[in-house]
PDB file of C-alpha atoms in Angstrom:
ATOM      1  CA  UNK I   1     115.833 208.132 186.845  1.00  0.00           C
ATOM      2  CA  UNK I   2     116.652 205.631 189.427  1.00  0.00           C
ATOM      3  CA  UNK I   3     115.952 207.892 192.284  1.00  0.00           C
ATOM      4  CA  UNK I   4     112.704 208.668 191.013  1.00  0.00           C
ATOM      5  CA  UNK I   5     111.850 205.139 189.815  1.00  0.00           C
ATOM      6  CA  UNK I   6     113.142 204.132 194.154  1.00  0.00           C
ATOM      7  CA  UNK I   7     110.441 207.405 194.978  1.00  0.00           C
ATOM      8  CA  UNK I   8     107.442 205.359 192.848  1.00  0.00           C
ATOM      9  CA  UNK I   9     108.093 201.689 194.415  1.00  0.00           C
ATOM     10  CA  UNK I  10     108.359 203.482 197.968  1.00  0.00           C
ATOM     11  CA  UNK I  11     104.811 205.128 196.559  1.00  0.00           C
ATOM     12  CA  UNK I  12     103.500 201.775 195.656  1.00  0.00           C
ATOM     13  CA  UNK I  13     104.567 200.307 198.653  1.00  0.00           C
ATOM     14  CA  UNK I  14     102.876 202.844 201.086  1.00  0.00           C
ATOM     15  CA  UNK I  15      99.300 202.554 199.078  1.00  0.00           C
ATOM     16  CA  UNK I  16      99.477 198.947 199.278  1.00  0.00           C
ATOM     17  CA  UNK I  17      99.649 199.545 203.185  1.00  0.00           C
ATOM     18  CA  UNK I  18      97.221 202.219 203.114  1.00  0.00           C
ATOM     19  CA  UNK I  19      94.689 200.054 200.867  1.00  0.00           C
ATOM     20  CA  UNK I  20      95.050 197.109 202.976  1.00  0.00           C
ATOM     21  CA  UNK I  21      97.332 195.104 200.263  1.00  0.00           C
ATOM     22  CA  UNK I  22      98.975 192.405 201.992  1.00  0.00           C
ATOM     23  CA  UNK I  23     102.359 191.711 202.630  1.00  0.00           C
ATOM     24  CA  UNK I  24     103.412 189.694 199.377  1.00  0.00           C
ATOM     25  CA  UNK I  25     101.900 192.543 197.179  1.00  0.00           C
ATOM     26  CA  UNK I  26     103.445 195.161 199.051  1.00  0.00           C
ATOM     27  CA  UNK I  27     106.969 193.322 198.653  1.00  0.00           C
ATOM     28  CA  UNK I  28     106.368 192.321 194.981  1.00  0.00           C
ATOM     29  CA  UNK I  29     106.130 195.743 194.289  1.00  0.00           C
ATOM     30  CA  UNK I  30     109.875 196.813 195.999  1.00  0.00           C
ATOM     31  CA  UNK I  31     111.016 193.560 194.143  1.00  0.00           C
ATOM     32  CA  UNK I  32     110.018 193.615 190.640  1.00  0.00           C
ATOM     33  CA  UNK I  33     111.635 196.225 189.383  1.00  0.00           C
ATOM     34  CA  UNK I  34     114.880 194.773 190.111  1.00  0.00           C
ATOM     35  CA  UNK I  35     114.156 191.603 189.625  1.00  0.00           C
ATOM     36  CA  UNK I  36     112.989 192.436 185.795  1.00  0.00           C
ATOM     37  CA  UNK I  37     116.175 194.555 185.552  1.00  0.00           C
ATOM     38  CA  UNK I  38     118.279 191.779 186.106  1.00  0.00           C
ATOM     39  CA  UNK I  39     116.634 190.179 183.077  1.00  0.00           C
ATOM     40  CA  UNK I  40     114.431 187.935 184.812  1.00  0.00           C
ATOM     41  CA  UNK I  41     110.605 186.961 185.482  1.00  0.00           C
ATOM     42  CA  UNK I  42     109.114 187.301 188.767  1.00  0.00           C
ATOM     43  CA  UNK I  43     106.948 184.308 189.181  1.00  0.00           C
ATOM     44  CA  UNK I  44     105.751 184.697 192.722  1.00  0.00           C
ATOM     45  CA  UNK I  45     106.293 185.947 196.144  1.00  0.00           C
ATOM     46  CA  UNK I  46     104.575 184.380 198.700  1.00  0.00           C
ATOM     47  CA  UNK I  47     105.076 184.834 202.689  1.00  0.00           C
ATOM     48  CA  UNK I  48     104.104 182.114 204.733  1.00  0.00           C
ATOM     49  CA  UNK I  49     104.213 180.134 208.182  1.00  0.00           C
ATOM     50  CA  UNK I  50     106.240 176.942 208.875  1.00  0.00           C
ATOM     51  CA  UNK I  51     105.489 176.253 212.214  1.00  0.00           C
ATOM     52  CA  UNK I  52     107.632 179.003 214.571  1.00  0.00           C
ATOM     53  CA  UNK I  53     109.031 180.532 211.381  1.00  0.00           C
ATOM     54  CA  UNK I  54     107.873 183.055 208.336  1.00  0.00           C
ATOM     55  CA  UNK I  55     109.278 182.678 205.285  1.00  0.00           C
ATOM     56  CA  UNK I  56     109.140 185.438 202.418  1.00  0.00           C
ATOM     57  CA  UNK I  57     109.579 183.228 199.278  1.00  0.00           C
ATOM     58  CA  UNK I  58     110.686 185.355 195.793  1.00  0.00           C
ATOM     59  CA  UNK I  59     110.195 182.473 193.103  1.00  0.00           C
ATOM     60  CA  UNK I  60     112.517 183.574 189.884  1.00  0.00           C
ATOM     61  CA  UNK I  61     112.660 182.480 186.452  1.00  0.00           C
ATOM     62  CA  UNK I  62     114.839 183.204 183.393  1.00  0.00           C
ATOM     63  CA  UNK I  63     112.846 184.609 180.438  1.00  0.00           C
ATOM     64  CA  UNK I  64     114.659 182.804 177.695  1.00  0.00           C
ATOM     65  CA  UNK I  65     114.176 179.121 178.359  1.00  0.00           C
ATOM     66  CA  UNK I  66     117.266 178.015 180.562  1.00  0.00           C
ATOM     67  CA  UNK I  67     117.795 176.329 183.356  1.00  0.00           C
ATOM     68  CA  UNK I  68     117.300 178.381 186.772  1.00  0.00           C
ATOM     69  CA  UNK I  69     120.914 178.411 188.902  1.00  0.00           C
ATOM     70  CA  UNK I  70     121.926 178.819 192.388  1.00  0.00           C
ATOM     71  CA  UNK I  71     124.100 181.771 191.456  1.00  0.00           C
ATOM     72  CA  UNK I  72     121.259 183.315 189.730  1.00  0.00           C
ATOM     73  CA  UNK I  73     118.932 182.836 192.879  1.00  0.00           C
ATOM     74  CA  UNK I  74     122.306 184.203 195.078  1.00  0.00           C
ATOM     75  CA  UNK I  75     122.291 187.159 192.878  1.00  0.00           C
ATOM     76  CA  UNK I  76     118.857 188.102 193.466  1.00  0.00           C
ATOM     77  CA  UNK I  77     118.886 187.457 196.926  1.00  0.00           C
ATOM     78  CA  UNK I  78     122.531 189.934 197.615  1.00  0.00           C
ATOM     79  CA  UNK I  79     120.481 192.694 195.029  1.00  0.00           C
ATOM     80  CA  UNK I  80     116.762 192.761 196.950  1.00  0.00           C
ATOM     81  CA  UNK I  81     118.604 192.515 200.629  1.00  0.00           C
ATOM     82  CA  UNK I  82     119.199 196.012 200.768  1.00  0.00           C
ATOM     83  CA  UNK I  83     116.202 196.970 199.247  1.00  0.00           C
ATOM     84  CA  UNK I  84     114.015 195.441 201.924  1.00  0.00           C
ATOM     85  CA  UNK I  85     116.035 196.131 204.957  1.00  0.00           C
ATOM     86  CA  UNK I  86     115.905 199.716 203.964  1.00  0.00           C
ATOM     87  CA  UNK I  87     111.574 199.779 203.108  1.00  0.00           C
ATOM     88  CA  UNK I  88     111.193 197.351 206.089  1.00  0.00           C
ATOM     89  CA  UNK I  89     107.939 196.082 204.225  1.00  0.00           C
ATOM     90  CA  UNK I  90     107.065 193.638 207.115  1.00  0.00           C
ATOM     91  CA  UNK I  91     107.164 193.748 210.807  1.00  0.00           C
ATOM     92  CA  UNK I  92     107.892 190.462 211.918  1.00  0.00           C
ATOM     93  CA  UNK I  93     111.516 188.485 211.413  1.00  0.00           C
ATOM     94  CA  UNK I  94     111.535 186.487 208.714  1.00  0.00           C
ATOM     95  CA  UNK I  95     113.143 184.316 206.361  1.00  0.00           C
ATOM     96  CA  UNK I  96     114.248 185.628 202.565  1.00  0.00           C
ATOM     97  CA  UNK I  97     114.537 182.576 199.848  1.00  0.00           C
ATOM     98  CA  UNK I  98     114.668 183.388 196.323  1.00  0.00           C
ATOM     99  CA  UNK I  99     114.542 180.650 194.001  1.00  0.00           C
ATOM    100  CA  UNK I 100     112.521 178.771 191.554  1.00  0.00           C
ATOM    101  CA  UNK I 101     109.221 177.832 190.861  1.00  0.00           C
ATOM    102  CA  UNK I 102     110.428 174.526 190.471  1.00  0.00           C
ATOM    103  CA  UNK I 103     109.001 171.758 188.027  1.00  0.00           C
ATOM    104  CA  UNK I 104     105.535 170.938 188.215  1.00  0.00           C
ATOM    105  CA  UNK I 105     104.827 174.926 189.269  1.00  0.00           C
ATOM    106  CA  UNK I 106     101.313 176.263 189.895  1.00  0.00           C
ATOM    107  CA  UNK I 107      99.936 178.687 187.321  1.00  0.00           C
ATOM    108  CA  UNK I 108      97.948 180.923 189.593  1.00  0.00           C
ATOM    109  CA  UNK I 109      98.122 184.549 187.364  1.00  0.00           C
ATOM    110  CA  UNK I 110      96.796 185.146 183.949  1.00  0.00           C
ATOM    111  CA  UNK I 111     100.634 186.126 183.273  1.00  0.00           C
ATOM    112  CA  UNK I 112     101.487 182.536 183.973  1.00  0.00           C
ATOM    113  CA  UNK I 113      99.443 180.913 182.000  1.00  0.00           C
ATOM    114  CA  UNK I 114     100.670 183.313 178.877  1.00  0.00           C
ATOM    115  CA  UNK I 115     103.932 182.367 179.553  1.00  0.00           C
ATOM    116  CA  UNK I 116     103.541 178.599 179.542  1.00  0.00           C
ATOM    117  CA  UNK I 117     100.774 178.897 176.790  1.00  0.00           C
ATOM    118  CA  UNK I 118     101.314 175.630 174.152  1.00  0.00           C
ATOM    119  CA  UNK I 119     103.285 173.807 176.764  1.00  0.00           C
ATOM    120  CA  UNK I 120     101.483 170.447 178.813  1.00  0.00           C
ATOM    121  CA  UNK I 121      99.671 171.275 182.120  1.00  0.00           C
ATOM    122  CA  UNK I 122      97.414 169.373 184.169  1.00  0.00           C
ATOM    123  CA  UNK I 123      94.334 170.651 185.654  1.00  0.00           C
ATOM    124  CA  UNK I 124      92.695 169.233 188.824  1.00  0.00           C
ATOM    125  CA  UNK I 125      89.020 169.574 189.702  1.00  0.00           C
ATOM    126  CA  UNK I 126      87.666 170.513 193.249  1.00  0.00           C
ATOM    127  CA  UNK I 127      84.576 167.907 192.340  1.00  0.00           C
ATOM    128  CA  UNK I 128      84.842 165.604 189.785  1.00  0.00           C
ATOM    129  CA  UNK I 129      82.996 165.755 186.653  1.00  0.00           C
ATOM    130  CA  UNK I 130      79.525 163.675 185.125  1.00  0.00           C
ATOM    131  CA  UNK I 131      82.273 161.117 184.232  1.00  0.00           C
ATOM    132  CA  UNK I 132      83.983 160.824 187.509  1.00  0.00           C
ATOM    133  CA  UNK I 133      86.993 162.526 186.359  1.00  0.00           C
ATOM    134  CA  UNK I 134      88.568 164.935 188.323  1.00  0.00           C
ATOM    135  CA  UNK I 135      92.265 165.467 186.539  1.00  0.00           C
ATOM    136  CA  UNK I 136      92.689 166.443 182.442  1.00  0.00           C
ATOM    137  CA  UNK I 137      96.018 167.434 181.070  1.00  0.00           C
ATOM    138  CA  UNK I 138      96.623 168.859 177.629  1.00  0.00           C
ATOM    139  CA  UNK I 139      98.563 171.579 176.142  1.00  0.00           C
ATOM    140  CA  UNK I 140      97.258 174.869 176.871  1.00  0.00           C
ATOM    141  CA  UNK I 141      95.703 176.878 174.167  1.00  0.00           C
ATOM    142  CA  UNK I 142      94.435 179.935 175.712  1.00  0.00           C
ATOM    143  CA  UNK I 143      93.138 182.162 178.987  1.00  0.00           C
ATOM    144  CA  UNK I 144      90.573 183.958 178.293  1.00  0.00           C
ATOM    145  CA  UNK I 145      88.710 185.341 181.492  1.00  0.00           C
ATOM    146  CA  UNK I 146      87.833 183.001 183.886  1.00  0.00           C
ATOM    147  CA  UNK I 147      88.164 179.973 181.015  1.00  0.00           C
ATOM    148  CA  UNK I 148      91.226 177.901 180.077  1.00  0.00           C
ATOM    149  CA  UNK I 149      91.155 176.024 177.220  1.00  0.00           C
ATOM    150  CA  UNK I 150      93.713 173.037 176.829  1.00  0.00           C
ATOM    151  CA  UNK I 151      93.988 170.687 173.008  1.00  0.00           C
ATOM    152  CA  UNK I 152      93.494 166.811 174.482  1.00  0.00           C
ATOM    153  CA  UNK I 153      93.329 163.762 172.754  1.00  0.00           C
ATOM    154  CA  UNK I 154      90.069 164.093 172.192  1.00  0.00           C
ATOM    155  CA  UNK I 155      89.890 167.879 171.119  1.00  0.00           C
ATOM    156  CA  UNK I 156      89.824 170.782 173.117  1.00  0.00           C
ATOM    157  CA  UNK I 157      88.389 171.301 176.751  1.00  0.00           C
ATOM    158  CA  UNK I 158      87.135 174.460 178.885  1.00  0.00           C
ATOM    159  CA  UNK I 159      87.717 174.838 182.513  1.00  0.00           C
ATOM    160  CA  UNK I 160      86.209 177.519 184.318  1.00  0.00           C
ATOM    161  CA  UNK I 161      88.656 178.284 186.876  1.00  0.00           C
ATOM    162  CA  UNK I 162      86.339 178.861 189.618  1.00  0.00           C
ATOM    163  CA  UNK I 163      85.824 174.862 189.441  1.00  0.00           C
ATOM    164  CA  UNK I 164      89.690 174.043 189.469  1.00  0.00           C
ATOM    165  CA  UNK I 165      91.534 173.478 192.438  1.00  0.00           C
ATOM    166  CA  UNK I 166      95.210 173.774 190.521  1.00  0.00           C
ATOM    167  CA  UNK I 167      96.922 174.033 187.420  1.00  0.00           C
ATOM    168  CA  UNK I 168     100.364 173.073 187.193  1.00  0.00           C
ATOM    169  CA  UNK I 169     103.088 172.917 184.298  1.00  0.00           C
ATOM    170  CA  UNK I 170     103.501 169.907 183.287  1.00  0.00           C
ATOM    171  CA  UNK I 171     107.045 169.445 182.862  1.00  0.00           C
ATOM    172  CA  UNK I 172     108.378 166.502 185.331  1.00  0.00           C
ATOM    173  CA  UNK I 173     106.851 163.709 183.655  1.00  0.00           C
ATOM    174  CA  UNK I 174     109.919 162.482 181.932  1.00  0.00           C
ATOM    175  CA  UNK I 175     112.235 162.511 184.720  1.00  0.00           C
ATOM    176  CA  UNK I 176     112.363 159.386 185.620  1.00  0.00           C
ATOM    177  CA  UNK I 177     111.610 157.367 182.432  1.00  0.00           C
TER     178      UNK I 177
END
């Protein structure tokens, strides 16, 4: 099972390249699986620039409500190491980090805003609205579509998400109360 489940992500892998998927698809397909089979959510994996340097970012986070550790993020990191040295998924050197989201994380896939659904976000505008008011929080009730839906103080509100610039988890605020 494991040799043929290795065959199907090598599969994946090579369509990605052949259909033009970039380079964070290509390596969230070698990493899920064992990501997920460490008992874990994959959040993200994004591979960016900082100045000279690329970075391949694998953003982690425990399914059942705790606290995200270093060892955690360590254990990840030794298990998808051999992994991508041996599909060599991009060409240039890079930097691997595997670690959290983080508080305050962007909801950018319709899996992330299932997973945080009836918690506090905040939702910011790319123009603000016939009020003036470019940033709403609430707790989110639902994704349907294009359309998010958060409960306010005032009753619910609809966002289509082709007018909002970011949606983050509100979970910070209390820090430093």
């Amino acid at each position: 099972w494991a040799a043929r489940s290795a065959f199907l992500v090598c599969l994946e892998v090579f369509m990605a390249k052949q259909s033009g998927g970039n380079t964070a698809q290509r390596v969230e397909a070698l990493v899920r699986p064992t990501v997920e089979g460490m008992g874990l959510r994959l959040w993200d994996v994004v591979f960016e620039k900082e100045g000279p340097d690329w970075y391949l970012r694998v953003l982690i986070d425990k399914t059942d409500g705790t606290t995200m550790d270093t060892d955690t993020c360590a254990d990840v990191s030794h298990a998808l190491d051999p992994i991508l040295d041996e599909a060599d998924p991009i060409e240039q050197s890079y930097y691997l980090e595997v670690g959290s989201p983080g508080l305050g994380r962007k909801l950018t896939r319709p899996e992330h805003y299932e997973a945080v659904r009836g918690q506090k976000v905040s939702v910011r505008l790319y123009r603000a609205n016939e009020n003036g008011v470019k940033e709403f929080s609430g707790l989110l009730t639902s994704r349907e579509g294009n359309t998010i839906t958060l409960e306010g103080p005032a009753g619910p509100m609809q966002f289509e998400l082709s007018a909002v610039s970011t949606v983050r988890l509100c979970d910070d605020e209390d820090l430093f109360d």
